[in-house]
């Protein structure tokens, strides 16, 4: 009888491991698909006026620490999209591809982050469907291929909401501190999105 329970426990654990491997395999496939879709013809079309605005803003505000201090608004905002765009422009030069690289990478990272967020709340099946919908979403794909703030705004607000939910459900006060940090970075992207 004792061996039977041990055998059943081992088979249940093996089934759970196989199921987890299957789920994470699907998530990896969705992430790769998201990467292929977001990098496909990333630098093919030329800049439009809002992208030029973002590039100019990134270059002006993050070129020299002294200039940053002199041009700071009354509040200290650190938009992740502008910082990462400036890094890409410094490394690869000013091209359509390099200006859009940060948004594409943030768009790719959003797929597994959204999976984790929705799995914690709704379960694995719903999380995989939501990740598939985000991977194939024309809106998200379009903004992942633009040098704009929309993908980082979605990612930061999603992370902030996930951390808030976990902190509230499990009563972890440190998660509320992390929530405020993520919420600050989300507000830095666009305050009006609150």
XYZ file of C-alpha atoms in Angstrom, residues 75 77 153 157 186-194:
13
model
C 9.018 66.960 -11.579
C 10.422 61.967 -14.828
C 3.495 52.134 -21.018
C 1.311 49.437 -15.979
C 4.697 54.132 -15.789
C 3.713 57.692 -14.892
C 7.024 58.854 -16.317
C 5.961 57.539 -19.707
C 2.707 59.465 -19.822
C 0.998 60.936 -16.797
C -2.295 61.316 -18.620
C -2.562 57.505 -18.957
C -3.539 57.224 -15.292
